Short mmCIF file of C-alpha atoms and ligand atoms in Angstrom, two decimals:
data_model
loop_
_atom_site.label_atom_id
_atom_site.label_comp_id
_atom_site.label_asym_id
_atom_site.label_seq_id
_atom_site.Cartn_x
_atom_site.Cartn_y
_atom_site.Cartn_z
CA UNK A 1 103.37 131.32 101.77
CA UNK A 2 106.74 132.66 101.11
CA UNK A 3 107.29 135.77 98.89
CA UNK A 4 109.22 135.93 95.56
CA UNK A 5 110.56 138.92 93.50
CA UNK A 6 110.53 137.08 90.59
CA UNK A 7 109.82 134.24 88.38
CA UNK A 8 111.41 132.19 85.69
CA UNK A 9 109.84 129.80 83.10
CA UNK A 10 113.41 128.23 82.05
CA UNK A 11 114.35 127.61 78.42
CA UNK A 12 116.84 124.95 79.81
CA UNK A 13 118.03 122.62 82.93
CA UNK A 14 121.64 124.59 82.38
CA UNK A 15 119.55 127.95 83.09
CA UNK A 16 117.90 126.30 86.02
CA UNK A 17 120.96 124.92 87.24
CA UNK A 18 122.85 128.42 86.49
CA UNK A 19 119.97 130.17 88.44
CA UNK A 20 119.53 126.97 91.54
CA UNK A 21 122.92 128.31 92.36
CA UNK A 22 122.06 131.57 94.34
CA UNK A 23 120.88 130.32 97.86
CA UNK A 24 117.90 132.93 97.84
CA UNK A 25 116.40 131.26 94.45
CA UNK A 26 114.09 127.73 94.83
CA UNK A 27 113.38 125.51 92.00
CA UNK A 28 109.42 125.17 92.34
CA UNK A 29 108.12 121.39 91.76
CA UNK A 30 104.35 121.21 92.81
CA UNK A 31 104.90 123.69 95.62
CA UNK A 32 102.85 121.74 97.86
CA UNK A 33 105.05 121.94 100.36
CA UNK A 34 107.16 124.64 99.83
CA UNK A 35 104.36 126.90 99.97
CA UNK A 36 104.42 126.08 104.05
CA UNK A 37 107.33 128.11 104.27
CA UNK A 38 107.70 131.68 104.79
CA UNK A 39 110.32 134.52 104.28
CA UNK A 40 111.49 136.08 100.96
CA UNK A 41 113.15 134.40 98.05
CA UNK A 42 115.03 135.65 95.19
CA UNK A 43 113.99 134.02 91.94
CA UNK A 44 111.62 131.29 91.70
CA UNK A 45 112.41 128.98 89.20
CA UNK A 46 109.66 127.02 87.21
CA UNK A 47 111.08 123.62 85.38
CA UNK A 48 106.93 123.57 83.67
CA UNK A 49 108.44 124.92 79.90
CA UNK A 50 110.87 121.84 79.75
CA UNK A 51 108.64 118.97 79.03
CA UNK A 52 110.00 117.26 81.93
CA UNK A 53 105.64 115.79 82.82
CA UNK A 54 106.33 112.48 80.70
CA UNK A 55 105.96 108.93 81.80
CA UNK A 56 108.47 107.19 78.86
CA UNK A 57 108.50 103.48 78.67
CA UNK A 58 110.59 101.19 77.09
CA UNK A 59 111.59 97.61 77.10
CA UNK A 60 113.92 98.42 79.41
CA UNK A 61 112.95 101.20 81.73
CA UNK A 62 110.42 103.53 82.60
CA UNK A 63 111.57 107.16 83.04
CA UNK A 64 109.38 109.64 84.94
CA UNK A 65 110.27 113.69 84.30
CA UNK A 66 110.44 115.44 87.50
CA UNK A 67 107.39 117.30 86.92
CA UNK A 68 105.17 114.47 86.22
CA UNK A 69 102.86 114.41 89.04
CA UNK A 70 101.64 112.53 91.75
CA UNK A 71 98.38 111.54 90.16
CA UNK A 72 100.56 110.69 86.78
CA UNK A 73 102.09 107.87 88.58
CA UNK A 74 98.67 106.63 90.05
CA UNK A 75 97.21 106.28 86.96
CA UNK A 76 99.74 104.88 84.38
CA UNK A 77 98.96 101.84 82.88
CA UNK A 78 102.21 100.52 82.07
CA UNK A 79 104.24 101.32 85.34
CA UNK A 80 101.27 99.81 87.30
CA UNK A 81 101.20 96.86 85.58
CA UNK A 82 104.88 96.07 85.68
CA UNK A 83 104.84 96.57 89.17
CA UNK A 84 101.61 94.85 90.46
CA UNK A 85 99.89 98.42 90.90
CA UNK A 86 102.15 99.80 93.95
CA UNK A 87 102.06 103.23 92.17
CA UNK A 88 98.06 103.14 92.72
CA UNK A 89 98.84 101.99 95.88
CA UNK A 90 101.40 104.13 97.28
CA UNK A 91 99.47 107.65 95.65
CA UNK A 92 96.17 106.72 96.52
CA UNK A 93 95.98 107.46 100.13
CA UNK A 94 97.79 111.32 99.97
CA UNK A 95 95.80 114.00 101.09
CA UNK A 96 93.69 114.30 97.60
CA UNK A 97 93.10 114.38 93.67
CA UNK A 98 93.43 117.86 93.78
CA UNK A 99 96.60 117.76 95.60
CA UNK A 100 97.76 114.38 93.46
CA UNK A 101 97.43 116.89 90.67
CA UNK A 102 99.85 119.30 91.82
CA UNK A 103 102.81 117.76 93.48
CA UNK A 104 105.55 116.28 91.76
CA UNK A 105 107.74 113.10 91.33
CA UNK A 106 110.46 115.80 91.48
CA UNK A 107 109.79 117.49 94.64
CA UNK A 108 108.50 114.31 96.27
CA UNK A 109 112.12 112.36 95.41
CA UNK A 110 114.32 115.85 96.15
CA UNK A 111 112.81 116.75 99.68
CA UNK A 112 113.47 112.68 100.80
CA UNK A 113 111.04 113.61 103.31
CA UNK A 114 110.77 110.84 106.32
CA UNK A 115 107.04 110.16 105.89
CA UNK A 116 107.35 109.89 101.92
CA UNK A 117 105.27 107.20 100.45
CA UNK A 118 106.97 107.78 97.36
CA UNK A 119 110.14 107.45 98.58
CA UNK A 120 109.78 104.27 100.20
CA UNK A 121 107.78 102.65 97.19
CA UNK A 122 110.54 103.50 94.53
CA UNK A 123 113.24 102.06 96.95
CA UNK A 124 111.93 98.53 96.57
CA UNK A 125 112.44 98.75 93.18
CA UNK A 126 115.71 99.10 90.93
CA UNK A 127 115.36 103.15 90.68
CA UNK A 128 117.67 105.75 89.46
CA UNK A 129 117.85 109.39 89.88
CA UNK A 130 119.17 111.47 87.02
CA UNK A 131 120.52 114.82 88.39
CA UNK A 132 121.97 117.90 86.09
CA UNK A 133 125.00 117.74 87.40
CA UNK A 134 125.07 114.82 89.50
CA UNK A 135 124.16 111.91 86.24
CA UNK A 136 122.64 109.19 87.23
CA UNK A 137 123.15 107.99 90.33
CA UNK A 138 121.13 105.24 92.35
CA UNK A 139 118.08 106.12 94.38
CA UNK A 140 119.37 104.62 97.47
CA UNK A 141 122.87 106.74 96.90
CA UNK A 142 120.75 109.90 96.57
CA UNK A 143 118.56 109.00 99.76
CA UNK A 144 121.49 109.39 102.11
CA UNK A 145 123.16 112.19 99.98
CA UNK A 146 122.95 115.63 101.96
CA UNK A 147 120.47 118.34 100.72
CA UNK A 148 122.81 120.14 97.34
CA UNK A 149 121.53 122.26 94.97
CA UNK A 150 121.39 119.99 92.08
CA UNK A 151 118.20 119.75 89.84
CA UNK A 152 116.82 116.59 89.55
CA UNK A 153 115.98 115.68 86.13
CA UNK A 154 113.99 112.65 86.04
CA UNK A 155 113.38 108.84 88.28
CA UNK A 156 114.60 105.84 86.23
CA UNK A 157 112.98 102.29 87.44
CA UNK A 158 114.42 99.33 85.29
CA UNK A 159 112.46 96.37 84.40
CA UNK A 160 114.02 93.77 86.04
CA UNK A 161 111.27 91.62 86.41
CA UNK A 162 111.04 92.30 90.02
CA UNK A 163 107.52 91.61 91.85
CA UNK A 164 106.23 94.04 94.22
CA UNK A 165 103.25 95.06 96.92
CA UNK A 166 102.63 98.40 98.79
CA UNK A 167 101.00 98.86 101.96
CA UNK A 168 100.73 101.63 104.35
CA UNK A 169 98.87 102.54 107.90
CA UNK A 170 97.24 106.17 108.67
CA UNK A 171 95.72 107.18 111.74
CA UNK A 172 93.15 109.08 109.78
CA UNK A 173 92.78 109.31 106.05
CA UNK A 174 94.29 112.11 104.44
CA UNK A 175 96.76 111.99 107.28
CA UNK A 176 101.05 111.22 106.86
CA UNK A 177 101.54 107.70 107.17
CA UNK A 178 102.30 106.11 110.73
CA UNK A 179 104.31 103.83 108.56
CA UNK A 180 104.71 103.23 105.23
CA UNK A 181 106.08 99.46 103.72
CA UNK A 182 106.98 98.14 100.38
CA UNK A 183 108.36 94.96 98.86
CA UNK A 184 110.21 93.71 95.69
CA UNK A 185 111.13 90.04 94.98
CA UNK A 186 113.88 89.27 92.32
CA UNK A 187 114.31 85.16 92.08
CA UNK A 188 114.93 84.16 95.54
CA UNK A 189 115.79 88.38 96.92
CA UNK A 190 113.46 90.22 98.86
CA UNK A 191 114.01 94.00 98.97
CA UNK A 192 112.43 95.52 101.75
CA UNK A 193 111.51 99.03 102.38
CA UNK A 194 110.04 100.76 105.56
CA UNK A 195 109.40 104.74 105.34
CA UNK A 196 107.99 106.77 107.75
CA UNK A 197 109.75 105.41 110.95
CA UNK A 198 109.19 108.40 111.39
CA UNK A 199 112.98 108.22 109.85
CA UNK A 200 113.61 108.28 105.88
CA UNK A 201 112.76 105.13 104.19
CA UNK A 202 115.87 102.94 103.60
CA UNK A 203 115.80 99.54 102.14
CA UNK A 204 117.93 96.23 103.20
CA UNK A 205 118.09 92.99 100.95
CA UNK A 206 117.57 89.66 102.38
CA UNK A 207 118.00 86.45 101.00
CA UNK A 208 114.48 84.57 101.13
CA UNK A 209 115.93 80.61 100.27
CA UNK A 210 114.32 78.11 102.85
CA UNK A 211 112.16 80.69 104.76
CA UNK A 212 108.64 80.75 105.89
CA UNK A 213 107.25 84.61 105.35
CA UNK A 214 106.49 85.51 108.92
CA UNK A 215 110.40 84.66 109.63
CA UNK A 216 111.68 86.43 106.64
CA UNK A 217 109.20 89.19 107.65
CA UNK A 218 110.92 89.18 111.40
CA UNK A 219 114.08 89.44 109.87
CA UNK A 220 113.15 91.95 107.34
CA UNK A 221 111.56 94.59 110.03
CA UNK A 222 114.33 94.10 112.83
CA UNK A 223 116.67 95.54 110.63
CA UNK A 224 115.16 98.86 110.83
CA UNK A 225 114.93 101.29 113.27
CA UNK A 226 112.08 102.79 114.75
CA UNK A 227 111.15 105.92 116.44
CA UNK A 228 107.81 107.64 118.03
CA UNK A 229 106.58 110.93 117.33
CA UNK A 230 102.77 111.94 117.60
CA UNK A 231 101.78 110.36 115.48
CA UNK A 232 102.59 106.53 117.18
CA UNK A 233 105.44 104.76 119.79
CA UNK A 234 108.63 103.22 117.96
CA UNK A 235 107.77 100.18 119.52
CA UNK A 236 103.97 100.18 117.89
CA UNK A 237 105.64 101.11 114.52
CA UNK A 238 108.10 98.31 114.86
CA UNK A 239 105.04 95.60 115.67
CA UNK A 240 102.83 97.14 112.50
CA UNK A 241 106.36 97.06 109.98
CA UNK A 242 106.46 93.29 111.17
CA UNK A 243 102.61 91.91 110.14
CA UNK A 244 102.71 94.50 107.00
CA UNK A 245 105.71 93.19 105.91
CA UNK A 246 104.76 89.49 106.17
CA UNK A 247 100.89 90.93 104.30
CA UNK A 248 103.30 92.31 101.38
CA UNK A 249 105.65 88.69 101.72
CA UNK A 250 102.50 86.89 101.03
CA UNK A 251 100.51 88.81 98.75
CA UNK A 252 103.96 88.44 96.17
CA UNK A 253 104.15 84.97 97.29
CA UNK A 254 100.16 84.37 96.36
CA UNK A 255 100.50 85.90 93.24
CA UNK A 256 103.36 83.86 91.84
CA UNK A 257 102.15 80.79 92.67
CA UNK B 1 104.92 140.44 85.34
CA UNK B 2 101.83 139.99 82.96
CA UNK B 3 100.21 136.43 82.35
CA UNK B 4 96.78 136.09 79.94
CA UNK B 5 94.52 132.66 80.69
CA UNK B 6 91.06 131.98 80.01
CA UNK B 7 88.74 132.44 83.17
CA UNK B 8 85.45 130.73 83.02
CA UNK B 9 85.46 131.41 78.84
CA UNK B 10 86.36 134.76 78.65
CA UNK B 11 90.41 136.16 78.43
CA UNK B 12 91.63 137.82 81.45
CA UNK B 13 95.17 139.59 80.58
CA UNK B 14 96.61 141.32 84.06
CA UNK B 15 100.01 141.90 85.93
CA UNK B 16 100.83 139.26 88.56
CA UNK B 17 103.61 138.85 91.14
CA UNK B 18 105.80 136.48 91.45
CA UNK B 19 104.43 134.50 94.15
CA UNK B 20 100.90 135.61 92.97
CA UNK B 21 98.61 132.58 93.66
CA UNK B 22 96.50 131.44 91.03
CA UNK B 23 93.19 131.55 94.56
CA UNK B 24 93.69 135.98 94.70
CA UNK B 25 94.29 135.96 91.53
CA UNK B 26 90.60 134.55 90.55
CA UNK B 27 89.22 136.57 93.49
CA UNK B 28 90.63 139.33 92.06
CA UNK B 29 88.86 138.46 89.06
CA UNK B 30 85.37 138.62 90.98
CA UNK B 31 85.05 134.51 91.05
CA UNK B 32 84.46 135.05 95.30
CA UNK B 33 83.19 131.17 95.46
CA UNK B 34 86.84 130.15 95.54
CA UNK B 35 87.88 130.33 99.28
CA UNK B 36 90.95 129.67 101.37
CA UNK B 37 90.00 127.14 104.19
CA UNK B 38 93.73 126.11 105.84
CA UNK B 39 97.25 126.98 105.02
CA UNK B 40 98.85 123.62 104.53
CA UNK B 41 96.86 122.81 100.83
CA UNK B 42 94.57 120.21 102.75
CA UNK B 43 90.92 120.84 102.99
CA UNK B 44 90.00 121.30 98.74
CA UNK B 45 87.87 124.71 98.91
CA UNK B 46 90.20 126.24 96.57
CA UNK B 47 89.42 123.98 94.21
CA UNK B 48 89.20 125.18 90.39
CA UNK B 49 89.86 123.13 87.67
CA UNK B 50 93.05 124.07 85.48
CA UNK B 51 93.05 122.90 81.83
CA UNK B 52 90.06 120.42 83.20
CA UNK B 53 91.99 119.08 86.15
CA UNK B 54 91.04 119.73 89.82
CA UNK B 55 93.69 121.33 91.68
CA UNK B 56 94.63 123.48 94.16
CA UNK B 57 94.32 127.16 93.62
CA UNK B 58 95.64 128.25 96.72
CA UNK B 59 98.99 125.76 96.03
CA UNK B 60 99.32 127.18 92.55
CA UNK B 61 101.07 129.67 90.86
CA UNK B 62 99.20 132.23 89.14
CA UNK B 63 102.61 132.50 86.80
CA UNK B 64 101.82 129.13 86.10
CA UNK B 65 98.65 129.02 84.70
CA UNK B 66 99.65 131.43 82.01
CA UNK B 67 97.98 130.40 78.66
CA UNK B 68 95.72 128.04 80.60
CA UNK B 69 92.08 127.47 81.01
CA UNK B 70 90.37 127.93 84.40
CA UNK B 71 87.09 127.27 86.03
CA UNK B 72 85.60 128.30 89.07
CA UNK B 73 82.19 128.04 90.00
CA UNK B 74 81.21 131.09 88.39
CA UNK B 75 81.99 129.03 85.34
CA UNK B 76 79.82 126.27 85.52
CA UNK B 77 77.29 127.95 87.33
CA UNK B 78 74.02 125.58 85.92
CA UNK B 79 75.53 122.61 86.98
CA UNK B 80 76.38 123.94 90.11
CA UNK B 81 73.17 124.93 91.11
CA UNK B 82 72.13 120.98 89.86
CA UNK B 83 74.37 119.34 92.84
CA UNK B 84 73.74 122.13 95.39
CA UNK B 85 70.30 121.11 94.29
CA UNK B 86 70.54 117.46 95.47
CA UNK B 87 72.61 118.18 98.89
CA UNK B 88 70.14 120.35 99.59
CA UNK B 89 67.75 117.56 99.02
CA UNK B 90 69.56 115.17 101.63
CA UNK B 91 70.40 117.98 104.26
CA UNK B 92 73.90 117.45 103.03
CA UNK B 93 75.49 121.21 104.23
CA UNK B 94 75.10 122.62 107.49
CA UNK B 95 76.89 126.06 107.32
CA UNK B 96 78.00 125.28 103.32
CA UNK B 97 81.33 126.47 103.49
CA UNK B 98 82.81 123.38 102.37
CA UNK B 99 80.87 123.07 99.41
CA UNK B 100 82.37 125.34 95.94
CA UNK B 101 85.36 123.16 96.34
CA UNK B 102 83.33 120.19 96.95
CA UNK B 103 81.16 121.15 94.32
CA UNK B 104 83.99 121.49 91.58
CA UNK B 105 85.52 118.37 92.25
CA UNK B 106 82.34 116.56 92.13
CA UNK B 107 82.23 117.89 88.62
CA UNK B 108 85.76 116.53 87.65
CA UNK B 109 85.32 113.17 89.44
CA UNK B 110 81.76 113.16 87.14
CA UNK B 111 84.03 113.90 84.03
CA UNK B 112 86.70 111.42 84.47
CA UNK B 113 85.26 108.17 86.26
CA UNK B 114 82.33 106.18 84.46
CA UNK B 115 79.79 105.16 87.25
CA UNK B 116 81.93 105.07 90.24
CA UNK B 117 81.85 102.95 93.12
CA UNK B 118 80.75 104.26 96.44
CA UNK B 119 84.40 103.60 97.93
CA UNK B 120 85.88 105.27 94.47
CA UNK B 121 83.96 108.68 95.44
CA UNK B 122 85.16 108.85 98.56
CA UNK B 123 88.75 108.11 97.79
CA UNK B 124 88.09 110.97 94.36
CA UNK B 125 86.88 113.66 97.30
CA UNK B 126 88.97 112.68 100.39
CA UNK B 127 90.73 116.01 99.78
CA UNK B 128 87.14 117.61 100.58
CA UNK B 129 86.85 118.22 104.30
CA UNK B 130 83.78 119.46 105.65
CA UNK B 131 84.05 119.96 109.84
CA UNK B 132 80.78 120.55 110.32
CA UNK B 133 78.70 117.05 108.87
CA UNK B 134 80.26 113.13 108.44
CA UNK B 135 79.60 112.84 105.53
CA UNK B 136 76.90 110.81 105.05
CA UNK B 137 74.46 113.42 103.21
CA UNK B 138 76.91 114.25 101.22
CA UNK B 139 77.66 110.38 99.70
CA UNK B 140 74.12 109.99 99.84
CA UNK B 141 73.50 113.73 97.53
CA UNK B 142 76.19 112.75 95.44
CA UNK B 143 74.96 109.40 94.72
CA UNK B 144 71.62 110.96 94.02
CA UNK B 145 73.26 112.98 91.39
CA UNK B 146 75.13 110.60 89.70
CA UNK B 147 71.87 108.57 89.28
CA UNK B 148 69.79 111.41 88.36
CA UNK B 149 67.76 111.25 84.67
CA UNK B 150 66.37 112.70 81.52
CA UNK B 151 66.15 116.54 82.17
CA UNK B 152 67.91 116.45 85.32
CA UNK B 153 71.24 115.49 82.81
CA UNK B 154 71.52 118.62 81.04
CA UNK B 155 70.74 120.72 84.29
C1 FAD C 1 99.71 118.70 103.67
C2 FAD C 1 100.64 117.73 103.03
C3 FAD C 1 100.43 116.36 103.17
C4 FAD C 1 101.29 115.45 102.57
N1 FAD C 1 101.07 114.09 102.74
C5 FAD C 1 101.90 113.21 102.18
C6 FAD C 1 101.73 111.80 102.36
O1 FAD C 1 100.82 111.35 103.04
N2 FAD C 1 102.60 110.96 101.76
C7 FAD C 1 103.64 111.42 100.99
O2 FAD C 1 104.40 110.61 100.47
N3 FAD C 1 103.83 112.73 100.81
C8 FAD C 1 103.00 113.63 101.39
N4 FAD C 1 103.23 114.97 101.22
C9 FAD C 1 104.38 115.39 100.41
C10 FAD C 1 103.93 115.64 98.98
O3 FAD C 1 103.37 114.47 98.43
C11 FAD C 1 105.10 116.06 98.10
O4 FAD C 1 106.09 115.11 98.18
C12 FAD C 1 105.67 117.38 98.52
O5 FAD C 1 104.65 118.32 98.55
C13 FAD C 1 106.78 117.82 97.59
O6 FAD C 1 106.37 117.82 96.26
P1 FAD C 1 106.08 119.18 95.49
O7 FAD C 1 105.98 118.85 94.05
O8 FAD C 1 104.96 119.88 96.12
O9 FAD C 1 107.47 119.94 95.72
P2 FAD C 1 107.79 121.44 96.14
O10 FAD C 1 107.08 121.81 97.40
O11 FAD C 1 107.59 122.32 94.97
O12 FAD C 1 109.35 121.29 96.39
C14 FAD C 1 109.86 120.53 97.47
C15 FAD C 1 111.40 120.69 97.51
O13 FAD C 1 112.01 120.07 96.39
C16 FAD C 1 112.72 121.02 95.61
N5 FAD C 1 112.53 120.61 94.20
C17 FAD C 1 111.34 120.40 93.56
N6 FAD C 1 111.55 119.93 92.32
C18 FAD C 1 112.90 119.83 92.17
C19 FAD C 1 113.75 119.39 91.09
N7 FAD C 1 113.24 118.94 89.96
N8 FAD C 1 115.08 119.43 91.29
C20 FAD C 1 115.61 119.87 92.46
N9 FAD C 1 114.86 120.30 93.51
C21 FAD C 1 113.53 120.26 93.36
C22 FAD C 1 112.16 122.36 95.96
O14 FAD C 1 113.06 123.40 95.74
C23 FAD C 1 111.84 122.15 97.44
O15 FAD C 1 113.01 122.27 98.21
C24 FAD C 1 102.39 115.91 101.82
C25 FAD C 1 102.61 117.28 101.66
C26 FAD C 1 101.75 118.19 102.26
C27 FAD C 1 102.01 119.65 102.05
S1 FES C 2 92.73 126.46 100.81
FE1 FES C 2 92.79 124.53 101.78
S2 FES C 2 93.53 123.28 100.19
FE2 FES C 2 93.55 125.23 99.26
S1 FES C 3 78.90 122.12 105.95
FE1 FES C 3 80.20 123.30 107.21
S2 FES C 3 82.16 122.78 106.48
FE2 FES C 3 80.90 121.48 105.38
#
């Protein structure tokens, strides 16, 4: 656990911005994972007082404060329905309630981590980040943006209608994902989304007129690269995004017919 | 800095640091059932529950939990002694370190799911790890539990 002289329960995102500023301070999200780290920091800075832990819905969106946790997002009604519960699906699986409880949308989103279920689930959809500084900007901009000190404000996912399925492998439960896969369909557009490669999740559209799933799914995989670590090869990754991707092809196909 | 929450009923009003977690500061507080089993806010022995919700005590920032409600074992301590009750009937625990957290998050899973599935209990405790059993007397205590009748209830 790091160590902290002091702590801050802002009034306002201008304060947290003001303080976010000094390299020794760290917003604090869920602290899950910042908690790993060691060494001494400055302020820490606590976004808890801003009512930033809201799910909003309207007919047009669905905007998620950066403090709304992990287990917020597995259990709302209204985002899971809209997208075929891959909020369920995509929460379910990390580490536990307890821990569900605690981390954050915010922190998960910021840190773009490479094994991040999250991240790769919200990239399959049409999502938005809304930074302090920054506006709104889309998800897929922010994924390749480097590491600023911005705070992130809330997720924005707009109805469009889109269709989508979730699926993900560990080698033990509890575990990071070996790899992580998710899948929107907008008329005749797939979007297709592949995390934990071990690489960032990135997402590629493909046109899905006059093709069978298993060769959109071939197409859809080999556009992604993939790596090994300990966890599994790059090529064994590459051979699981390929039949998970077809699974997530057909369960959307299955369900709209 | 000085934070005032409610610890197992009563109000506890002390000076915290900064990076205070909310796991010493309940130890401090004599509630020695809530343990620290890893460093990387896996295995669930710190559980407590915060405003009702399980979470991590040993992720959590005692700053945080200002103005809230907290409750360790100590707290619940009847109840407790109910589900250590039925793993002890099924030879659930073999050196029992695992169980406060498990414990305390068998008691939120019992307040927020209505007659859960065998698969929904284990996905509710998968952030319980015990190293010592599988399992297996644990599901099969739990389920027990969850059946259990008449006097048995209020225990
Ligand atoms: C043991 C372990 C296992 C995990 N397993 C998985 C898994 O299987 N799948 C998965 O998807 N994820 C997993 N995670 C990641 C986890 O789900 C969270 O994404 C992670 O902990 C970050 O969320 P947090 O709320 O804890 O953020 P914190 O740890 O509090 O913060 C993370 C980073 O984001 C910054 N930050 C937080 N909020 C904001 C904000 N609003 N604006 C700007 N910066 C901000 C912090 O300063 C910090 O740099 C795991 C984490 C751990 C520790
Ligand atoms: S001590 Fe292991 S999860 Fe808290
Ligand atoms: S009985 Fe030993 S850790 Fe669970």
């Amino acid at each position: 656990m790091f160590k902290a002289r002091e702590y801050v329960r802002v009034k306002s995102l201008e304060e947290a911005w003001n303080l976010n500023q000094k390299k020794s301070n760290v917003i604090v999200g869920g602290m899950m994972w910042l908690k790993m780290g060691r060494g001494q920091k400055g302020t820490v800075i606590d976004l808890s007082g801003l009512g930033l832990d809201t799910i909003e819905e309207t007919e047009e969106a669905f905007s998620i404060g950066c403090m709304c946790t992990l287990r917020q997002l597995e259990l709302h009604e209204g985002l899971n329905k809209e997208f075929d519960g891959i909020f369920r699906e995509c929460t379910r699986h990390i580490v536990g309630t307890q821990f569900r409880n605690g981390a954050t949308v915010g922190g998960s989103v910021f840190g773009r981590y490479g094994f991040s279920d999250i991240l790769t689930c919200l990239l399959a959809l049409d999502s938005y980040v809304e930074l302090y500084q920054g506006g709104v900007i889309p998800l897929v901009q922010f994924t390749s943006m480097p590491y600023d000190r911005d705070v992130l404000v809330r997720i924005v996912i707009k109805k469009d209608g889109r269709k989508a399925a979730y699926l993900s492998q560990r080698n033990t439960q509890t575990d990071f994902p070996l790899i992580a896969c998710a899948a929107g369909k907008m008329g005749d557009d797939w979007y297709v989304s592949i995390g934990a490669r071990p690489k960032r999740a990135a997402v590629y559209r493909i046109s899905g007129t006059g093709k069978k799933a298993d060769e959109l799914a071939r197409e859809a995989a080999s556009m992604f690269e993939y790596g090994s670590n300990l966890r599994g090869s790059g090529e064994y990754r590459a051979h699981l995004a390929n039949v998970y991707v077809r699974r997530l092809i057909e369960t959307i196909e299955k369900r709209e017919a | 800095m000085e934070i005032q929450l409610t610890l197992n009923g009563k109000a506890v009003k002390d000076q915290v640091g900064a990076d205070t977690l909310l796991l010493d500061f309940v130890r401090k507080h004599g509630c020695y059932s809530v343990k620290r089993g890893c460093e990387t806010s896996n295995c669930g022995l710190c559980t407590v529950l915060l405003d009702g919700k399980p979470v991590l005590s040993c992720s959590t920032l005692a700053a945080r939990a200002d103005g809230c409600s907290v409750t360790t074992l100590e707290g619940v301590q009847e109840k407790a002694e109910a589900i250590g009750r039925f793993l002890a009937g099924e030879g659930a625990e073999q050196c029992g370190f695992c169980s406060p957290g498990l414990i305390m998050n068998v008691i939120a899973m019992e307040q927020e799911l209505s007659e859960p599935s065998e698969e929904e209990i284990r996905e509710y405790l998968a952030g319980n790890l015990c190293r010592c059993t599988g399992y297996m007397g644990q599901m099969r205590a739990i389920g027990n539990y969850l059946n259990r009748k008449g006097e048995e209830q209020n225990g």
